[in-house]
Structures are given as structure tokens and as C-alpha cells.
């Protein structure tokens, strides 16, 4: 039996398709330059729904199309242009101005991803920060699992969430890509991990009396002579330090 492509079936309809019908059936896709290599990006009429490094598909667009249809249940067709703002978001590392179609994940995951979207380029936060910020401080592992299901990585920057000891942790497209993305954003991974080995999770300024996560933009301005290493929030509070309003440490 010969299979007729869906395009041909739709074209053979006696009546014109209703406005917006094609958008409800298909998702569009484009290939764009990412911060550390090209990306396949899929999107619907609601927003960006999936991002994948082309290398993860062996540079095979056909394989990407098959994977997307298997995971999301929708066929893809090439789009004439990328979603507005996509290239600028990839260059700047700020994806907050884009629309996302996150119907493929549950409500808890969407809360985790929305919070992760707030982490600025060049900074990292621990998994515990994400869980605490969404009001579920005990759900650290669940937050990590939600990040592992992130369908829109890089734009929703799950690579900016690391372990509390400074180790980068897991990543859906492999730990090396996570490291590459963070180094491209000039995150001082070596310095953060050295602090972690010394069991210092925060740094404070003895001039401002404020303590931060080590990658915080304010922490990076503290000169060596005024930088204080702090083991935890209790130690910081006991020494008279108050939490940074930007990075919101525990």
C-alpha cells in the first residue's frame, strides 16, 4: 500500500483549510548558530518547543525531524524564518523575551524552568537554590530531574545550575557541553570549584557586609583584600553578613 504524504492529502481537500490549521498540525524548525555550535530549533504557534545541538543528531536533519515527531507527536516542516528575537537571545544569553511552548512538561517542571530562566548569563546557581526559590526547598532532586527534562536547553539555561560544591553536574547533552557553555559565558569554574573543595559556598565583602554566590556579578567585584570565604548561610549571618539581593543566597 502506497502511503500518501500528509501534505498531499491536505492539498487534495475540496475546501480551503481553516485559518491557522497548518500551524495546529505542524511545528516549524530552523537551524541557527548557537553559543558553542549550531542548533536545531523547533517552534509552534505558541513558542519555541525544542532545542537540540545539531551534533547530538550527527548533523542529520532527518534524524532530528523523526526524533521530534516521536517525542512531541507533531510533524516538522522548514520555516521561512526563525522566531523573532531568537538570534539576539542566543548571542546575549538572555532568553527571557521569547515565547516558549512547554506543554510537553508538567506544572512543576514549568515552575523550575521559569525560575532557571532568571539566572543571568555568566552566573550559576545550585540545584537547591532553584528548589527553594519555587517554594519547595526539599525538592532538590525533583528540581534536578525537571532540569533534565528541559525541552528548551541553552535558551532556558539549565546549564547554569550546578552542584552546591561547584561541580557542574549532569547535562542532557553530555557534561562536556555544559562545561563548554559555561566557559563561553566566562564563568570561573576553576575558582568556584576551588572554593567548593575548601567547603566555602559563599563569598562576602567585608566593606559592604553582603554575601553572595561566588559567580554573582557583585561577588566578582570584591577585591582580594576584602573577600571573605563563608561556609554556609548560618556562618555568614553569624558574622554579620546579609544576603545579596541580586543572587539571593540562602
mmCIF file of C-alpha atoms in Angstrom:
data_model
loop_
_atom_site.group_PDB
_atom_site.id
_atom_site.type_symbol
_atom_site.label_atom_id
_atom_site.label_comp_id
_atom_site.label_asym_id
_atom_site.label_seq_id
_atom_site.Cartn_x
_atom_site.Cartn_y
_atom_site.Cartn_z
ATOM 1 C CA UNK A 1 0.000 0.000 0.000
ATOM 2 C CA UNK A 2 1.377 3.405 -1.002
ATOM 3 C CA UNK A 3 1.470 5.986 1.762
ATOM 4 C CA UNK A 4 0.386 9.468 0.672
ATOM 5 C CA UNK A 5 2.266 12.272 2.495
ATOM 6 C CA UNK A 6 0.120 14.460 4.695
ATOM 7 C CA UNK A 7 0.966 17.498 2.534
ATOM 8 C CA UNK A 8 -0.616 15.821 -0.479
ATOM 9 C CA UNK A 9 -3.699 14.813 1.488
ATOM 10 C CA UNK A 10 -4.208 18.346 2.756
ATOM 11 C CA UNK A 11 -3.689 19.783 -0.730
ATOM 12 C CA UNK A 12 -6.378 17.453 -2.068
ATOM 13 C CA UNK A 13 -9.064 18.798 0.256
ATOM 14 C CA UNK A 14 -12.048 20.202 -1.606
ATOM 15 C CA UNK A 15 -12.322 23.198 0.690
ATOM 16 C CA UNK A 16 -9.528 25.520 1.806
ATOM 17 C CA UNK A 17 -8.147 24.702 5.246
ATOM 18 C CA UNK A 18 -9.335 26.993 8.056
ATOM 19 C CA UNK A 19 -7.045 29.848 9.023
ATOM 20 C CA UNK A 20 -4.347 28.629 11.371
ATOM 21 C CA UNK A 21 -4.973 24.970 10.552
ATOM 22 C CA UNK A 22 -1.449 24.283 9.323
ATOM 23 C CA UNK A 23 0.039 25.814 12.473
ATOM 24 C CA UNK A 24 -2.085 23.474 14.582
ATOM 25 C CA UNK A 25 -0.763 20.434 12.685
ATOM 26 C CA UNK A 26 2.863 21.271 12.037
ATOM 27 C CA UNK A 27 5.697 22.732 14.045
ATOM 28 C CA UNK A 28 8.341 24.755 12.242
ATOM 29 C CA UNK A 29 12.060 24.276 12.501
ATOM 30 C CA UNK A 30 15.240 26.163 11.667
ATOM 31 C CA UNK A 31 18.972 25.648 12.055
ATOM 32 C CA UNK A 32 20.751 28.549 13.749
ATOM 33 C CA UNK A 33 24.142 29.357 15.222
ATOM 34 C CA UNK A 34 24.371 28.760 18.969
ATOM 35 C CA UNK A 35 26.961 29.886 21.516
ATOM 36 C CA UNK A 36 29.134 26.779 21.043
ATOM 37 C CA UNK A 37 27.848 25.341 17.770
ATOM 38 C CA UNK A 38 24.805 25.117 15.512
ATOM 39 C CA UNK A 39 21.381 24.223 16.870
ATOM 40 C CA UNK A 40 18.130 22.781 15.601
ATOM 41 C CA UNK A 41 15.219 24.809 16.963
ATOM 42 C CA UNK A 42 11.567 23.735 16.694
ATOM 43 C CA UNK A 43 8.645 26.036 17.430
ATOM 44 C CA UNK A 44 4.868 26.130 17.295
ATOM 45 C CA UNK A 45 2.394 28.985 17.133
ATOM 46 C CA UNK A 46 2.754 29.213 20.932
ATOM 47 C CA UNK A 47 6.520 29.497 21.082
ATOM 48 C CA UNK A 48 9.801 27.606 20.991
ATOM 49 C CA UNK A 49 9.236 23.976 21.940
ATOM 50 C CA UNK A 50 12.566 22.201 21.464
ATOM 51 C CA UNK A 51 16.268 22.998 21.085
ATOM 52 C CA UNK A 52 18.962 20.477 20.231
ATOM 53 C CA UNK A 53 22.626 20.782 19.196
ATOM 54 C CA UNK A 54 22.969 19.536 15.624
ATOM 55 C CA UNK A 55 25.921 17.443 16.790
ATOM 56 C CA UNK A 56 23.568 15.459 19.028
ATOM 57 C CA UNK A 57 21.793 14.297 15.877
ATOM 58 C CA UNK A 58 25.025 13.731 13.992
ATOM 59 C CA UNK A 59 24.235 16.733 11.823
ATOM 60 C CA UNK A 60 21.344 14.749 10.313
ATOM 61 C CA UNK A 61 18.258 16.955 9.987
ATOM 62 C CA UNK A 62 16.136 13.964 9.004
ATOM 63 C CA UNK A 63 17.019 12.242 12.248
ATOM 64 C CA UNK A 64 16.050 15.403 14.130
ATOM 65 C CA UNK A 65 12.663 15.505 12.399
ATOM 66 C CA UNK A 66 11.987 11.866 13.272
ATOM 67 C CA UNK A 67 13.038 12.380 16.889
ATOM 68 C CA UNK A 68 10.812 15.425 17.303
ATOM 69 C CA UNK A 69 7.776 13.665 15.880
ATOM 70 C CA UNK A 70 8.367 10.667 18.137
ATOM 71 C CA UNK A 71 8.752 12.798 21.257
ATOM 72 C CA UNK A 72 6.151 15.502 20.628
ATOM 73 C CA UNK A 73 3.704 13.799 18.262
ATOM 74 C CA UNK A 74 3.853 16.540 15.608
ATOM 75 C CA UNK A 75 5.500 16.660 12.195
ATOM 76 C CA UNK A 76 8.000 19.373 11.403
ATOM 77 C CA UNK A 77 8.436 21.435 8.277
ATOM 78 C CA UNK A 78 11.101 24.031 7.472
ATOM 79 C CA UNK A 79 10.250 27.585 8.470
ATOM 80 C CA UNK A 80 10.940 30.586 6.279
ATOM 81 C CA UNK A 81 12.464 32.453 9.212
ATOM 82 C CA UNK A 82 13.440 31.929 12.830
ATOM 83 C CA UNK A 83 11.197 33.184 15.650
ATOM 84 C CA UNK A 84 11.619 36.887 16.325
ATOM 85 C CA UNK A 85 14.368 37.547 18.844
ATOM 86 C CA UNK A 86 15.896 34.062 18.699
ATOM 87 C CA UNK A 87 19.295 35.053 17.293
ATOM 88 C CA UNK A 88 19.591 38.001 19.676
ATOM 89 C CA UNK A 89 18.735 35.768 22.641
ATOM 90 C CA UNK A 90 21.391 33.244 21.669
ATOM 91 C CA UNK A 91 24.010 35.981 21.273
ATOM 92 C CA UNK A 92 23.193 37.693 24.558
ATOM 93 C CA UNK A 93 22.419 34.604 26.639
ATOM 94 C CA UNK A 94 19.107 36.168 27.698
ATOM 95 C CA UNK A 95 16.075 34.127 26.717
ATOM 96 C CA UNK A 96 13.542 35.954 28.858
ATOM 97 C CA UNK A 97 11.988 37.846 25.961
ATOM 98 C CA UNK A 98 10.997 34.766 23.967
ATOM 99 C CA UNK A 99 7.783 32.753 23.997
ATOM 100 C CA UNK A 100 8.025 29.067 24.898
ATOM 101 C CA UNK A 101 5.665 26.183 24.265
ATOM 102 C CA UNK A 102 6.174 23.988 27.338
ATOM 103 C CA UNK A 103 3.061 21.834 27.022
ATOM 104 C CA UNK A 104 5.289 18.766 26.896
ATOM 105 C CA UNK A 105 6.174 19.082 30.609
ATOM 106 C CA UNK A 106 4.132 19.327 33.797
ATOM 107 C CA UNK A 107 3.368 22.250 36.076
ATOM 108 C CA UNK A 108 6.245 21.571 38.494
ATOM 109 C CA UNK A 109 8.716 21.415 35.617
ATOM 110 C CA UNK A 110 7.398 24.688 34.221
ATOM 111 C CA UNK A 111 7.982 26.388 37.580
ATOM 112 C CA UNK A 112 11.539 25.054 37.668
ATOM 113 C CA UNK A 113 12.215 26.206 34.112
ATOM 114 C CA UNK A 114 10.706 29.653 34.704
ATOM 115 C CA UNK A 115 12.980 30.141 37.709
ATOM 116 C CA UNK A 116 16.023 28.860 35.812
ATOM 117 C CA UNK A 117 15.310 31.405 33.087
ATOM 118 C CA UNK A 118 16.079 34.138 35.652
ATOM 119 C CA UNK A 119 19.722 33.071 36.125
ATOM 120 C CA UNK A 120 21.867 35.657 34.304
ATOM 121 C CA UNK A 121 24.494 34.853 31.716
ATOM 122 C CA UNK A 122 27.875 34.252 33.337
ATOM 123 C CA UNK A 123 26.401 33.166 36.683
ATOM 124 C CA UNK A 124 25.451 29.817 38.185
ATOM 125 C CA UNK A 125 23.155 28.699 40.989
ATOM 126 C CA UNK A 126 22.943 25.386 42.864
ATOM 127 C CA UNK A 127 20.033 22.996 42.426
ATOM 128 C CA UNK A 128 18.973 23.810 45.984
ATOM 129 C CA UNK A 129 18.544 27.472 45.026
ATOM 130 C CA UNK A 130 16.050 26.570 42.312
ATOM 131 C CA UNK A 131 14.056 24.335 44.665
ATOM 132 C CA UNK A 132 13.989 26.994 47.381
ATOM 133 C CA UNK A 133 13.063 29.806 45.024
ATOM 134 C CA UNK A 134 9.985 27.961 43.730
ATOM 135 C CA UNK A 135 8.814 27.243 47.289
ATOM 136 C CA UNK A 136 9.845 23.567 47.501
ATOM 137 C CA UNK A 137 13.171 23.600 49.382
ATOM 138 C CA UNK A 138 13.117 19.838 49.980
ATOM 139 C CA UNK A 139 12.593 19.038 46.290
ATOM 140 C CA UNK A 140 16.202 19.427 45.208
ATOM 141 C CA UNK A 141 16.341 16.085 43.411
ATOM 142 C CA UNK A 142 12.971 16.683 41.753
ATOM 143 C CA UNK A 143 14.202 20.063 40.528
ATOM 144 C CA UNK A 144 17.263 18.378 39.060
ATOM 145 C CA UNK A 145 15.067 15.838 37.284
ATOM 146 C CA UNK A 146 12.905 18.633 35.885
ATOM 147 C CA UNK A 147 16.001 20.339 34.501
ATOM 148 C CA UNK A 148 16.989 17.047 32.893
ATOM 149 C CA UNK A 149 13.661 17.101 31.030
ATOM 150 C CA UNK A 150 14.107 20.693 29.837
ATOM 151 C CA UNK A 151 12.977 20.686 26.190
ATOM 152 C CA UNK A 152 14.483 24.124 25.512
ATOM 153 C CA UNK A 153 18.067 23.969 26.826
ATOM 154 C CA UNK A 154 20.527 26.819 26.230
ATOM 155 C CA UNK A 155 17.641 29.311 25.878
ATOM 156 C CA UNK A 156 16.225 28.173 29.223
ATOM 157 C CA UNK A 157 19.711 27.857 30.728
ATOM 158 C CA UNK A 158 19.703 24.656 32.748
ATOM 159 C CA UNK A 159 23.470 24.577 32.132
ATOM 160 C CA UNK A 160 23.693 27.411 34.702
ATOM 161 C CA UNK A 161 22.511 25.126 37.516
ATOM 162 C CA UNK A 162 25.344 23.263 39.260
ATOM 163 C CA UNK A 163 26.009 21.271 42.389
ATOM 164 C CA UNK A 164 26.460 23.063 45.702
ATOM 165 C CA UNK A 165 30.157 22.083 45.798
ATOM 166 C CA UNK A 166 30.757 23.848 42.480
ATOM 167 C CA UNK A 167 30.927 20.686 40.354
ATOM 168 C CA UNK A 168 28.999 21.169 37.137
ATOM 169 C CA UNK A 169 26.912 18.004 37.458
ATOM 170 C CA UNK A 170 24.912 16.247 34.749
ATOM 171 C CA UNK A 171 23.584 17.637 31.489
ATOM 172 C CA UNK A 172 21.180 16.175 28.949
ATOM 173 C CA UNK A 173 23.601 16.631 26.059
ATOM 174 C CA UNK A 174 26.657 15.496 27.998
ATOM 175 C CA UNK A 175 28.738 17.100 30.773
ATOM 176 C CA UNK A 176 31.380 18.480 28.378
ATOM 177 C CA UNK A 177 28.842 20.610 26.529
ATOM 178 C CA UNK A 178 27.709 22.044 29.873
ATOM 179 C CA UNK A 179 31.302 22.996 30.682
ATOM 180 C CA UNK A 180 31.768 24.466 27.195
ATOM 181 C CA UNK A 181 28.638 26.606 27.545
ATOM 182 C CA UNK A 182 29.693 27.929 30.953
ATOM 183 C CA UNK A 183 33.223 28.697 29.810
ATOM 184 C CA UNK A 184 31.807 30.501 26.757
ATOM 185 C CA UNK A 185 29.940 32.697 29.268
ATOM 186 C CA UNK A 186 33.219 33.269 31.150
ATOM 187 C CA UNK A 187 32.082 31.555 34.332
ATOM 188 C CA UNK A 188 35.135 30.957 36.554
ATOM 189 C CA UNK A 189 34.501 27.247 37.050
ATOM 190 C CA UNK A 190 38.008 26.610 38.366
ATOM 191 C CA UNK A 191 37.655 29.293 41.035
ATOM 192 C CA UNK A 192 34.204 28.097 42.085
ATOM 193 C CA UNK A 193 35.418 24.524 42.370
ATOM 194 C CA UNK A 194 38.469 25.564 44.398
ATOM 195 C CA UNK A 195 36.124 27.269 46.853
ATOM 196 C CA UNK A 196 33.982 24.145 46.937
ATOM 197 C CA UNK A 197 36.974 21.996 47.853
ATOM 198 C CA UNK A 198 37.587 24.393 50.739
ATOM 199 C CA UNK A 199 33.900 23.979 51.705
ATOM 200 C CA UNK A 200 33.233 27.650 51.036
ATOM 201 C CA UNK A 201 29.873 28.034 49.343
ATOM 202 C CA UNK A 202 29.640 31.828 49.567
ATOM 203 C CA UNK A 203 31.883 34.845 49.488
ATOM 204 C CA UNK A 204 31.363 38.097 51.352
ATOM 205 C CA UNK A 205 32.681 41.621 51.203
ATOM 206 C CA UNK A 206 33.977 42.978 54.495
ATOM 207 C CA UNK A 207 33.304 46.504 53.220
ATOM 208 C CA UNK A 208 29.633 46.109 52.242
ATOM 209 C CA UNK A 209 28.722 43.321 54.670
ATOM 210 C CA UNK A 210 26.977 41.427 51.857
ATOM 211 C CA UNK A 211 27.499 37.758 50.946
ATOM 212 C CA UNK A 212 26.877 36.177 47.527
ATOM 213 C CA UNK A 213 27.246 33.070 45.446
ATOM 214 C CA UNK A 214 30.800 33.109 44.044
ATOM 215 C CA UNK A 215 29.686 33.661 40.435
ATOM 216 C CA UNK A 216 27.393 36.588 41.270
ATOM 217 C CA UNK A 217 28.239 39.746 39.363
ATOM 218 C CA UNK A 218 28.630 41.570 42.688
ATOM 219 C CA UNK A 219 30.913 38.880 44.127
ATOM 220 C CA UNK A 220 33.237 39.231 41.156
ATOM 221 C CA UNK A 221 33.779 42.895 42.041
ATOM 222 C CA UNK A 222 35.138 42.126 45.521
ATOM 223 C CA UNK A 223 38.883 42.697 45.626
ATOM 224 C CA UNK A 224 41.087 40.011 47.137
ATOM 225 C CA UNK A 225 41.845 42.071 50.215
ATOM 226 C CA UNK A 226 38.187 42.382 51.112
ATOM 227 C CA UNK A 227 36.933 38.944 50.058
ATOM 228 C CA UNK A 228 35.800 36.626 52.872
ATOM 229 C CA UNK A 229 35.034 32.940 52.295
ATOM 230 C CA UNK A 230 31.949 31.673 54.106
ATOM 231 C CA UNK A 231 30.987 28.052 54.630
ATOM 232 C CA UNK A 232 27.226 28.475 54.742
ATOM 233 C CA UNK A 233 24.416 30.963 55.316
ATOM 234 C CA UNK A 234 24.427 30.424 59.078
ATOM 235 C CA UNK A 235 28.123 31.273 59.248
ATOM 236 C CA UNK A 236 27.517 34.351 57.112
ATOM 237 C CA UNK A 237 24.669 35.558 59.303
ATOM 238 C CA UNK A 238 26.678 34.831 62.442
ATOM 239 C CA UNK A 239 29.489 37.002 61.119
ATOM 240 C CA UNK A 240 27.070 39.833 60.456
ATOM 241 C CA UNK A 241 26.689 39.474 56.693
ATOM 242 C CA UNK A 242 23.382 39.969 54.903
ATOM 243 C CA UNK A 243 22.372 38.161 51.674
ATOM 244 C CA UNK A 244 22.839 39.758 48.287
ATOM 245 C CA UNK A 245 19.586 40.966 46.745
ATOM 246 C CA UNK A 246 20.757 40.029 43.264
ATOM 247 C CA UNK A 247 21.740 36.362 43.664
ATOM 248 C CA UNK A 248 19.576 35.705 46.753
ATOM 249 C CA UNK A 249 21.755 33.161 48.559
ATOM 250 C CA UNK A 250 20.068 31.066 51.265
#
